[in-house]
Amino acid sequence: MTAAIDFETMCATHLIEQKTSSGLDLTEAEERFAAKREPGTGTNLRFVKAKGISQGRQSRVSVLAYGHGRRERRVIWKRMGAGKGLSRDEAEAMWSRLAHYREKLMGAGWRVPKLLYSRVVPISAEEVQIFSYEAYIYGGDAEVMLKDAKQPNFRKWYFVDQVLRTLYSYPPDSLRREEVAGREVSLLPDGLDLKAANFVLEEGTDDLFFIDLFGPKELDDEGQWRVYSPKIDPLPPENLRAVCATREGSLLRFWRLARRLWKPDKRGRVEISEEFLDHMAAIEPPPEELAFIREEIENGCPWMEQLYEERQI
């Protein structure tokens, strides 16, 4: 760990003083841990408000800045598994796979932020989290962009196309066809939480970054989840495989979520879904995949509806 990113020695006292004015609150347990773990050293580390950051269901996310002027740098501070009641063993199992999962995503063609530091943190008797500090990608997440009516549609379609093209750039021999949750589909090498909030189009380059490393959603050699916990994933394991570890399921989930953000009215969702199918056809996916996705979208996604009816909650 270099001095520039040695978060072990950064000033937690200053962080806590800044949190109220920034509007980004820590929990009391996080405050206590930070004050104990990171004694003040005079480092100018502070919370900053950053536009376009969505809060996830599994993690608490803050943006921190350090340095001055042109030398100011930003970092994403994630408290993964916050409020989920993870045991130390569960948190350790998930933490141990973070770097592995990141490398697999990169190998599959996804751009991901640099993981600067991570560790398991028992912040109280009842709360175990995984702290991580990741490189901040300027631009805001795609969920905020899709919701914003002032954002041009061509940029939203560019985002959708980048997701499609990356997912269909996987080497054919890295996927296999098999039955998952009652349908024959293409099993991905590893799972993906494919939703707009987990992507950023980098400001200035429009490069697409996949920013969700938590889970992690790795599959073993048998195509089953390497690490699974109902505390994090409320769907049964097989249903979760269908919506996160198959190309058809992950795309259907991605598009259903995206179109609700983009076009809240039913008529608008129908119109952009027709265009989505045109964009899919343009990348020439395997005919059986295109036919299945078209069938699902045109019939109200019955397979997806069935999968989500079986939540373990």
XYZ file of N, CA and C in Angstrom, residues 76-235:
480
model
N -14.075 6.271 -4.103
C -15.366 5.730 -3.641
C -15.115 4.870 -2.413
N -15.812 5.188 -1.323
C -15.738 4.379 -0.106
C -17.031 3.576 -0.008
N -16.925 2.249 -0.114
C -18.084 1.368 -0.015
C -18.053 0.605 1.294
N -19.234 0.488 1.933
C -19.408 -0.387 3.088
C -20.347 -1.495 2.624
N -19.752 -2.563 2.081
C -20.524 -3.625 1.441
C -21.137 -4.565 2.481
N -22.361 -4.967 2.209
C -23.081 -5.818 3.146
C -23.630 -5.053 4.336
N -23.704 -3.724 4.237
C -24.177 -2.904 5.358
C -25.626 -3.246 5.704
N -25.859 -3.520 6.969
C -27.209 -3.797 7.445
C -27.755 -5.158 7.069
N -26.921 -6.060 6.555
C -27.397 -7.364 6.093
C -27.208 -8.478 7.118
N -26.581 -8.169 8.238
C -26.413 -9.180 9.271
C -25.445 -10.281 8.910
N -24.420 -9.957 8.111
C -23.439 -10.972 7.732
C -22.633 -11.425 8.942
N -22.351 -12.720 8.999
C -21.426 -13.226 10.007
C -20.001 -12.939 9.546
N -19.044 -13.100 10.453
C -17.656 -12.887 10.066
C -17.245 -13.873 8.962
N -17.666 -15.124 9.091
C -17.315 -16.132 8.084
C -17.911 -15.790 6.722
N -19.167 -15.342 6.717
C -19.806 -14.972 5.450
C -19.094 -13.799 4.795
N -18.787 -12.794 5.594
C -18.095 -11.626 5.058
C -16.707 -11.998 4.549
N -16.000 -12.850 5.287
C -14.668 -13.281 4.866
C -14.740 -14.036 3.537
N -15.752 -14.889 3.378
C -15.884 -15.659 2.142
C -16.115 -14.737 0.947
N -16.951 -13.721 1.123
C -17.211 -12.772 0.029
C -15.992 -11.903 -0.247
N -15.364 -11.438 0.814
C -14.182 -10.578 0.659
C -13.059 -11.315 -0.065
N -12.892 -12.600 0.224
C -11.778 -13.356 -0.348
C -11.888 -13.496 -1.861
N -13.092 -13.276 -2.423
C -13.288 -13.448 -3.858
C -13.297 -12.136 -4.633
N -13.226 -11.006 -3.955
C -13.340 -9.711 -4.639
C -12.310 -9.567 -5.756
N -11.045 -9.774 -5.448
C -9.986 -9.589 -6.448
C -10.120 -10.605 -7.582
N -10.490 -11.866 -7.239
C -10.656 -12.895 -8.257
C -11.768 -12.515 -9.239
N -12.882 -12.068 -8.674
C -14.033 -11.708 -9.504
C -13.690 -10.523 -10.406
N -12.983 -9.560 -9.855
C -12.578 -8.401 -10.646
C -11.738 -8.835 -11.848
N -10.791 -9.730 -11.621
C -9.942 -10.201 -12.709
C -10.754 -10.940 -13.772
N -11.755 -11.721 -13.343
C -12.588 -12.440 -14.297
C -13.421 -11.474 -15.146
N -13.950 -10.420 -14.505
C -14.715 -9.430 -15.262
C -13.846 -8.781 -16.333
N -12.629 -8.413 -15.963
C -11.719 -7.797 -16.920
C -11.400 -8.766 -18.058
N -11.213 -10.033 -17.723
C -10.930 -11.028 -18.738
C -12.072 -11.227 -19.712
N -13.301 -10.939 -19.251
C -14.481 -11.077 -20.108
C -14.734 -9.825 -20.943
N -13.953 -8.766 -20.720
C -14.086 -7.569 -21.542
C -14.677 -6.354 -20.867
N -15.018 -6.459 -19.566
C -15.596 -5.324 -18.863
C -14.487 -4.428 -18.295
N -14.664 -3.126 -18.405
C -13.799 -2.195 -17.684
C -14.320 -2.081 -16.253
N -13.430 -2.161 -15.278
C -13.822 -2.043 -13.877
C -12.870 -1.081 -13.172
N -13.337 -0.391 -12.109
C -12.449 0.537 -11.394
C -11.333 -0.207 -10.668
N -10.248 0.490 -10.416
C -9.177 -0.082 -9.612
C -9.662 -0.267 -8.183
N -9.382 -1.427 -7.631
C -9.678 -1.709 -6.229
C -8.440 -1.344 -5.425
N -8.535 -0.235 -4.691
C -7.356 0.298 -4.009
C -7.078 -0.377 -2.671
N -8.146 -0.771 -1.973
C -7.959 -1.336 -0.636
C -9.267 -1.977 -0.213
N -9.204 -3.097 0.486
C -10.419 -3.704 1.033
C -10.074 -4.537 2.251
N -11.039 -4.700 3.126
C -10.867 -5.567 4.290
C -12.219 -5.801 4.947
N -12.312 -6.883 5.719
C -13.508 -7.176 6.504
C -13.445 -6.370 7.792
N -14.573 -5.736 8.134
C -14.599 -4.830 9.277
C -15.751 -5.196 10.206
N -15.465 -5.740 11.400
C -16.516 -5.950 12.406
C -16.750 -4.636 13.142
N -17.667 -3.820 12.650
C -17.811 -2.480 13.226
C -18.622 -2.479 14.519
N -19.311 -3.567 14.811
C -20.013 -3.707 16.086
C -20.260 -5.194 16.315
N -20.846 -5.526 17.478
C -21.127 -6.939 17.779
C -22.141 -7.519 16.798
N -22.990 -6.662 16.224
C -24.047 -7.133 15.338
C -23.767 -6.876 13.865
N -22.713 -6.139 13.569
C -22.524 -5.669 12.196
C -21.124 -5.965 11.681
N -21.063 -6.762 10.604
C -19.801 -7.008 9.906
C -19.974 -6.512 8.473
N -19.057 -5.672 8.034
C -19.108 -5.123 6.687
C -17.796 -5.425 5.967
N -17.803 -5.185 4.662
C -16.579 -5.225 3.871
C -16.318 -3.813 3.390
N -15.273 -3.197 3.901
C -14.891 -1.874 3.456
C -14.065 -1.999 2.180
N -14.318 -1.138 1.204
C -13.433 -1.062 0.040
C -13.303 0.383 -0.391
N -12.135 0.697 -0.916
C -11.870 2.001 -1.502
C -11.529 1.748 -2.967
N -12.295 2.351 -3.861
C -12.138 2.111 -5.286
C -11.932 3.428 -6.024
N -11.225 3.368 -7.146
C -10.997 4.565 -7.956
C -12.340 5.173 -8.357
N -12.433 6.482 -8.247
C -13.661 7.205 -8.593
C -13.682 7.468 -10.096
N -14.767 7.047 -10.755
C -14.926 7.280 -12.185
C -15.876 8.465 -12.365
N -15.384 9.548 -12.895
C -16.214 10.730 -13.100
C -17.272 10.455 -14.169
N -18.486 10.934 -13.904
C -19.538 10.797 -14.901
C -20.901 10.466 -14.333
N -20.963 9.886 -13.136
C -22.252 9.511 -12.573
C -22.760 8.210 -13.173
N -23.634 7.519 -12.438
C -24.062 6.205 -12.922
C -25.211 6.320 -13.922
N -25.396 5.246 -14.687
C -26.349 5.263 -15.794
C -27.797 5.269 -15.325
N -28.070 4.851 -14.087
C -29.447 4.929 -13.591
C -29.898 6.385 -13.539
N -29.042 7.242 -13.019
C -29.373 8.664 -12.947
C -29.531 9.239 -14.351
N -28.665 8.829 -15.275
C -28.747 9.321 -16.649
C -30.063 8.914 -17.303
N -30.475 7.648 -17.139
C -31.711 7.182 -17.762
C -32.933 7.916 -17.217
N -32.906 8.248 -15.932
C -34.033 8.959 -15.322
C -34.139 10.399 -15.792
N -33.018 10.973 -16.237
C -32.939 12.390 -16.554
C -33.508 12.658 -17.947
N -34.685 13.284 -17.997
C -35.338 13.560 -19.280
C -34.544 14.539 -20.136
N -33.617 15.274 -19.527
C -32.818 16.246 -20.281
C -31.619 15.600 -20.975
N -31.319 14.361 -20.594
C -30.232 13.648 -21.270
C -30.703 13.187 -22.645
N -29.911 13.377 -23.693
C -30.355 12.990 -25.042
C -30.520 11.477 -25.167
N -31.518 11.097 -25.945
C -31.782 9.675 -26.141
C -30.621 8.963 -26.823
N -29.902 9.682 -27.706
C -28.799 8.990 -28.392
C -27.753 8.532 -27.403
N -27.560 9.272 -26.292
C -26.567 8.859 -25.298
C -27.071 7.645 -24.513
N -28.366 7.602 -24.273
C -28.935 6.458 -23.573
C -28.831 5.193 -24.437
N -29.072 5.345 -25.728
C -28.932 4.185 -26.614
C -27.472 3.771 -26.748
N -26.568 4.735 -26.698
C -25.145 4.397 -26.722
C -24.794 3.522 -25.519
N -25.309 3.901 -24.349
C -25.074 3.099 -23.141
C -25.610 1.681 -23.325
N -26.851 1.554 -23.796
C -27.453 0.230 -23.999
C -26.615 -0.580 -24.988
N -26.195 0.050 -26.079
C -25.393 -0.652 -27.085
C -24.071 -1.146 -26.511
N -23.434 -0.341 -25.654
C -22.159 -0.761 -25.071
C -22.325 -1.990 -24.183
N -23.427 -2.034 -23.437
C -23.711 -3.212 -22.612
C -23.920 -4.433 -23.503
N -24.751 -4.271 -24.536
C -25.025 -5.384 -25.449
C -23.744 -5.888 -26.116
N -22.947 -4.972 -26.630
C -21.756 -5.369 -27.387
C -20.720 -6.047 -26.492
N -20.611 -5.572 -25.255
C -19.667 -6.227 -24.348
C -20.141 -7.635 -24.007
N -21.424 -7.772 -23.720
C -21.954 -9.081 -23.347
C -21.882 -10.066 -24.510
N -21.958 -9.555 -25.734
C -21.875 -10.439 -26.894
C -20.477 -10.495 -27.500
N -19.489 -9.966 -26.764
C -18.098 -10.129 -27.196
C -17.428 -11.295 -26.470
N -18.167 -11.966 -25.567
C -17.608 -13.125 -24.888
C -17.230 -14.193 -25.916
N -16.084 -14.836 -25.766
C -15.739 -15.942 -26.675
C -16.823 -17.019 -26.630
N -17.264 -17.514 -27.780
C -18.340 -18.524 -27.805
C -18.059 -19.739 -26.924
N -16.766 -20.137 -26.819
C -16.458 -21.332 -26.024
C -16.461 -21.061 -24.523
N -16.737 -19.790 -24.115
C -16.818 -19.481 -22.682
C -18.233 -19.647 -22.148
N -19.198 -19.895 -23.032
C -20.588 -20.106 -22.639
C -21.006 -21.516 -23.025
N -21.989 -22.035 -22.321
C -22.551 -23.328 -22.707
C -24.071 -23.271 -22.572
N -24.750 -23.974 -23.439
C -26.208 -24.032 -23.409
C -26.640 -25.108 -22.423
N -27.549 -24.741 -21.545
C -28.110 -25.739 -20.636
C -29.452 -25.248 -20.110
N -30.183 -26.148 -19.486
C -31.482 -25.763 -18.941
C -31.297 -25.114 -17.578
N -31.838 -23.922 -17.444
C -31.806 -23.179 -16.182
C -33.221 -22.694 -15.896
N -33.751 -23.065 -14.744
C -35.109 -22.658 -14.347
C -36.138 -22.965 -15.437
N -35.976 -24.128 -16.050
C -36.992 -24.596 -16.976
C -36.824 -24.164 -18.420
N -35.801 -23.373 -18.759
C -35.582 -22.954 -20.142
C -34.138 -23.198 -20.562
N -33.948 -23.542 -21.814
C -32.593 -23.707 -22.327
C -32.025 -22.333 -22.679
N -30.928 -21.994 -22.042
C -30.334 -20.661 -22.179
C -28.816 -20.791 -22.187
N -28.121 -19.670 -22.413
C -26.659 -19.647 -22.460
C -26.112 -19.230 -21.102
N -25.410 -20.162 -20.462
C -24.845 -19.906 -19.141
C -23.554 -19.108 -19.288
N -23.471 -17.980 -18.571
C -22.274 -17.145 -18.595
C -21.163 -17.781 -17.757
N -19.896 -17.376 -17.966
C -18.810 -17.904 -17.140
C -18.942 -17.494 -15.682
N -19.515 -16.308 -15.434
C -19.774 -15.816 -14.071
C -20.993 -14.909 -14.107
N -21.606 -14.715 -12.936
C -22.796 -13.893 -12.856
C -22.496 -12.412 -12.913
N -23.522 -11.640 -13.255
C -23.429 -10.179 -13.338
C -24.693 -9.566 -12.749
N -24.528 -8.536 -11.925
C -25.679 -7.764 -11.459
C -25.887 -6.656 -12.487
N -26.549 -7.018 -13.585
C -26.624 -6.155 -14.756
C -27.794 -5.177 -14.611
N -27.520 -4.014 -14.048
C -28.517 -2.953 -13.947
C -27.811 -1.615 -14.116
N -28.595 -0.605 -14.499
C -28.010 0.685 -14.880
C -27.184 1.315 -13.765
N -27.611 1.151 -12.510
C -26.888 1.758 -11.396
C -25.477 1.220 -11.252
N -25.187 0.082 -11.876
C -23.867 -0.533 -11.764
C -22.941 -0.183 -12.933
N -23.324 0.842 -13.704
C -22.500 1.278 -14.827
C -22.258 2.790 -14.768
N -21.093 3.197 -15.239
C -20.770 4.610 -15.406
C -20.187 4.802 -16.803
N -20.699 5.826 -17.512
C -20.051 6.277 -18.736
C -19.078 7.372 -18.333
N -17.805 7.090 -18.451
C -16.799 8.012 -17.951
C -16.879 9.365 -18.660
N -16.856 10.410 -17.842
C -16.910 11.763 -18.375
C -15.690 12.036 -19.260
N -15.942 12.567 -20.443
C -14.845 12.913 -21.345
C -14.482 11.835 -22.338
N -14.669 10.567 -21.980
C -14.327 9.472 -22.896
C -15.546 8.652 -23.307
N -16.586 8.652 -22.483
C -17.758 7.789 -22.663
C -17.393 6.315 -22.669
N -16.249 5.962 -22.066
C -15.932 4.557 -21.842
C -16.880 3.995 -20.785
N -17.335 2.771 -20.986
C -18.274 2.147 -20.068
C -17.526 1.388 -18.980
N -17.852 1.680 -17.719
C -17.276 0.972 -16.580
C -18.368 0.223 -15.839
N -18.083 -1.038 -15.513
C -18.948 -1.841 -14.648
C -18.395 -1.709 -13.232
N -19.191 -1.195 -12.313
C -18.642 -0.768 -11.022
C -19.075 -1.629 -9.844
N -19.773 -2.730 -10.105
C -20.249 -3.567 -8.997
C -19.383 -4.810 -8.850
N -18.591 -4.858 -7.804
C -17.755 -6.024 -7.529
C -18.316 -6.881 -6.401
N -19.384 -6.402 -5.731
C -19.832 -7.083 -4.524
C -20.713 -8.267 -4.868
N -20.664 -9.236 -4.117
C -21.348 -10.518 -4.222
C -20.449 -11.559 -3.606
N -19.339 -11.799 -4.324
C -19.218 -11.649 -5.778
C -19.930 -12.806 -6.463
N -20.332 -12.626 -7.707
C -21.177 -13.613 -8.373
C -20.362 -14.553 -9.265
N -19.440 -15.263 -8.637
C -18.650 -16.254 -9.371
C -19.371 -17.599 -9.416
N -19.159 -18.325 -10.516
C -19.657 -19.686 -10.640
C -18.485 -20.661 -10.516
N -18.761 -21.842 -9.975
C -17.713 -22.868 -9.899
C -17.710 -23.700 -11.188
N -16.920 -24.752 -11.212
C -16.780 -25.559 -12.426
C -18.072 -26.271 -12.804
N -18.976 -26.429 -11.855
C -20.265 -27.075 -12.124
C -21.348 -26.079 -12.515
N -20.972 -24.799 -12.586
C -21.950 -23.774 -12.955
C -22.852 -23.353 -11.815
N -22.446 -23.651 -10.569
C -23.211 -23.247 -9.393
C -22.490 -22.092 -8.696
N -23.215 -21.377 -7.833
C -22.629 -20.223 -7.156
C -21.485 -20.650 -6.234
N -20.362 -19.972 -6.362
C -19.228 -20.255 -5.483
C -19.502 -19.740 -4.069
N -20.111 -18.564 -3.980
C -20.504 -17.984 -2.691
C -21.946 -17.530 -2.825
N -22.819 -17.996 -1.936
C -24.231 -17.608 -1.986
C -24.735 -17.396 -0.568
N -25.505 -16.329 -0.375
C -26.147 -16.086 0.915
C -27.507 -15.444 0.680
N -28.586 -16.014 1.254
C -29.909 -15.396 1.121
C -29.995 -14.037 1.808
N -29.006 -13.709 2.653
C -28.984 -12.379 3.266
C -28.684 -11.304 2.230
N -27.969 -11.688 1.180
C -27.604 -10.756 0.121
C -28.503 -10.915 -1.095
N -28.798 -12.159 -1.460
C -29.592 -12.448 -2.657
C -30.879 -13.157 -2.268
N -32.024 -12.450 -2.302
C -33.280 -13.057 -1.845
C -33.847 -14.103 -2.784
N -33.394 -14.179 -4.037
C -33.874 -15.219 -4.932
C -33.221 -16.552 -4.597
